[in-house]
Amino acid sequence: MDKVSLKLPDDADVRVDEAIKTLRTNIQFSGSNVKVILMTSAVPNEGKSLISWKTAQAFAQMGRKTLFIDADIRKSILLQRIQPDHVVKGLSQYLSGQCGEDDCICETNVPHLDVIFAGPYAPNPTELFEEAAFHTLVEHARARYDVIIIDTAPLGSVIDAAIIARECDGSILVVESGNVGYKLLNRTKAQLQRTGVRVLGVVLNKVSTKKGSYYGSYYGSYYGSSEGK
């Protein structure tokens, strides 16, 4: 297992931290059998990757052994944000047989948090996720970690998240406030449900904090169950 030092962005916000802790708590109350959690969105740039990363950090901060998997191997933004101190092997290289499982898992300078980066762009991500190697990776991770957060490409754009969902215990949909239409959001949720994965809820992101806003003190994310809605 490689070791990397991450240069984390200094973007601390008390409201964001509290919202992420609320999200973490709601995930915990979803049941002890919810260990592998997929996060996706309907369209790009809804803040899915940042929320996924902060959620993984939040679990690690409470001493839970956590693995963050960047499965957006089409257009990952994680490397730009957390800046590892050297080049490492990634998920696309593991799935294509270029490296072993332990070669792509990185121990970080964040206590209790390991990361699998996306790796170089792959022209055939759908086919790679359908390979047995991905199933094997997740099953082995289940035995080693308390929580596994998987950040995926937007489901409203590509099918990757629906394939990955087969390996997960629950899924969370990140929605940018005021940016995604009801019909597209419903189609995205229905597509997740067709995989058989449990939809744990929705994170409403980029909520206005202007005076008079219903969400008032929240900024960054808000969690609510979407089951049956």
XYZ file of C-alpha atoms in Angstrom:
229
model
C 0.000 0.000 0.000
C 1.366 3.390 -1.035
C 1.454 6.331 1.390
C 0.575 9.840 0.251
C 0.486 13.209 1.944
C -2.519 15.272 0.898
C -2.597 19.061 0.672
C -6.163 19.669 1.788
C -7.886 22.925 0.784
C -8.497 25.411 3.585
C -12.214 25.870 2.932
C -13.555 25.217 6.422
C -17.063 26.526 7.079
C -18.929 25.821 10.300
C -22.246 25.501 8.453
C -20.796 23.032 5.964
C -19.197 20.996 8.751
C -22.467 20.795 10.660
C -24.386 19.784 7.537
C -21.859 17.040 6.765
C -22.101 15.758 10.342
C -25.888 15.657 9.946
C -25.430 13.658 6.756
C -23.041 11.292 8.540
C -25.516 10.776 11.378
C -28.368 10.028 8.983
C -26.237 7.483 7.161
C -25.463 5.794 10.489
C -29.167 5.594 11.303
C -29.788 3.924 7.940
C -28.672 0.627 9.504
C -25.579 -1.325 10.464
C -25.715 -3.207 7.167
C -25.064 -0.027 5.167
C -21.294 -0.054 4.683
C -20.700 0.665 0.976
C -22.297 3.957 -0.050
C -22.499 5.334 -3.573
C -22.803 9.057 -4.209
C -23.922 10.430 -7.539
C -25.784 13.340 -9.106
C -27.966 13.964 -12.127
C -25.619 16.352 -13.951
C -22.008 17.560 -13.566
C -20.924 20.370 -11.235
C -23.516 19.821 -8.509
C -20.815 19.442 -5.861
C -21.044 15.656 -5.620
C -17.318 14.973 -5.344
C -16.693 17.542 -2.618
C -19.590 16.243 -0.525
C -18.456 12.641 -1.048
C -14.941 13.530 0.103
C -16.109 15.514 3.136
C -18.424 12.675 4.142
C -15.538 10.212 4.026
C -13.457 12.612 6.122
C -16.282 12.925 8.628
C -16.429 9.158 9.172
C -12.645 9.001 9.507
C -12.710 11.786 12.097
C -14.881 9.670 14.370
C -12.341 6.834 14.204
C -14.099 4.694 11.608
C -11.661 3.037 9.191
C -12.775 4.608 5.930
C -12.009 4.045 2.247
C -12.810 6.703 -0.325
C -13.017 5.392 -3.903
C -12.942 7.958 -6.703
C -14.856 6.045 -9.357
C -15.392 9.023 -11.647
C -12.717 7.808 -14.037
C -14.151 9.857 -16.883
C -13.557 13.295 -15.358
C -12.280 13.241 -11.793
C -11.656 16.541 -9.991
C -10.379 15.060 -6.740
C -6.659 15.310 -7.546
C -7.033 19.042 -8.167
C -8.561 19.540 -4.726
C -6.455 17.401 -2.391
C -3.136 17.345 -4.283
C -1.215 14.186 -3.280
C 2.524 14.726 -2.923
C 3.405 12.228 -5.659
C 1.859 10.323 -8.559
C 0.049 7.151 -7.516
C -1.684 4.258 -9.249
C -5.451 4.577 -9.615
C -8.697 2.696 -10.122
C -8.571 2.714 -13.919
C -5.136 1.080 -13.826
C -6.313 -1.594 -11.403
C -9.473 -2.393 -13.401
C -7.475 -2.652 -16.633
C -4.965 -5.042 -15.070
C -2.021 -2.622 -14.928
C -1.579 -2.891 -11.152
C -2.699 -4.955 -8.196
C -5.284 -4.134 -5.569
C -2.817 -3.030 -2.894
C -0.972 -0.900 -5.437
C -3.959 1.400 -5.926
C -5.020 1.796 -2.266
C -3.259 4.760 -0.663
C -2.829 5.430 3.028
C -3.158 9.179 3.626
C -2.021 11.672 6.237
C -5.672 11.929 7.325
C -6.008 9.450 10.221
C -8.222 6.416 9.453
C -8.741 7.484 5.818
C -7.425 5.579 2.775
C -8.060 6.582 -0.833
C -8.258 4.969 -4.251
C -7.762 7.706 -6.828
C -9.467 7.521 -10.222
C -6.263 7.085 -12.194
C -5.750 8.107 -15.831
C -8.745 8.685 -18.083
C -10.127 5.426 -19.478
C -12.004 5.322 -22.804
C -14.170 2.367 -21.708
C -15.216 2.905 -18.056
C -18.552 1.097 -18.408
C -16.830 -2.096 -19.526
C -14.208 -1.783 -16.786
C -16.813 -1.552 -14.014
C -18.549 -4.654 -15.359
C -15.343 -6.670 -14.920
C -15.054 -9.086 -11.977
C -12.099 -7.056 -10.689
C -14.353 -4.293 -9.399
C -16.566 -6.747 -7.500
C -13.447 -8.317 -5.992
C -12.094 -4.918 -4.943
C -15.309 -3.955 -3.138
C -15.646 -7.340 -1.425
C -12.077 -7.190 -0.139
C -12.641 -3.604 1.029
C -15.715 -4.699 2.996
C -13.489 -6.952 5.071
C -10.913 -4.228 5.752
C -12.954 -1.055 6.286
C -15.869 0.160 8.380
C -17.149 2.589 5.748
C -16.593 2.786 1.981
C -17.670 5.942 0.113
C -17.742 5.683 -3.691
C -17.887 8.876 -5.742
C -19.286 8.181 -9.219
C -19.906 10.022 -12.471
C -23.280 11.821 -12.807
C -25.962 9.231 -13.508
C -27.995 11.601 -15.638
C -25.074 11.741 -18.080
C -23.572 8.218 -18.121
C -24.513 4.763 -16.840
C -21.432 4.068 -14.669
C -23.164 4.740 -11.331
C -25.932 2.243 -12.099
C -23.342 -0.490 -12.660
C -21.396 0.429 -9.536
C -24.633 0.516 -7.508
C -24.900 -3.279 -7.765
C -21.972 -3.536 -5.342
C -23.341 -0.983 -2.858
C -25.616 -1.111 0.183
C -27.042 2.359 -0.280
C -26.941 5.393 -2.543
C -27.228 9.151 -2.069
C -28.190 11.643 -4.738
C -26.574 15.086 -4.655
C -28.776 17.830 -6.111
C -27.827 21.440 -6.700
C -30.594 23.687 -5.426
C -32.508 25.340 -8.266
C -30.415 23.768 -11.020
C -31.973 20.378 -11.816
C -35.487 19.858 -13.143
C -37.955 17.611 -11.348
C -38.317 15.223 -14.302
C -34.557 14.676 -14.682
C -34.174 14.167 -10.940
C -36.995 11.620 -10.906
C -35.494 9.750 -13.866
C -32.111 9.642 -12.153
C -33.627 8.348 -8.914
C -35.679 5.743 -10.804
C -32.565 4.559 -12.608
C -30.836 4.044 -9.262
C -33.808 2.158 -7.870
C -33.870 -0.181 -10.878
C -30.416 -1.423 -9.893
C -31.862 -2.695 -6.621
C -29.725 -0.405 -4.463
C -31.434 1.322 -1.564
C -31.796 5.080 -2.065
C -30.912 6.518 1.345
C -31.777 10.107 0.564
C -30.899 13.347 -1.168
C -28.289 15.990 -0.392
C -29.516 19.433 -1.399
C -26.374 21.376 -2.229
C -25.498 25.037 -2.832
C -28.524 26.221 -0.889
C -28.896 29.983 -0.625
C -28.148 31.425 2.810
C -29.663 34.808 2.081
C -31.960 36.225 4.705
C -35.426 34.776 4.339
C -34.238 31.536 2.756
C -36.164 28.534 4.098
C -32.908 26.678 4.732
C -31.486 29.609 6.682
C -28.294 28.452 8.353
C -27.542 25.580 5.980
C -24.921 25.820 3.303
C -23.285 23.001 1.389
C -25.615 20.123 2.053
C -28.881 19.054 3.575
C -29.979 15.466 4.014
C -33.476 14.035 3.884
C -34.886 10.598 3.191
C -36.259 10.075 -0.307
C -37.771 6.653 0.303
C -41.327 6.536 -0.885
C -41.224 10.008 -2.382
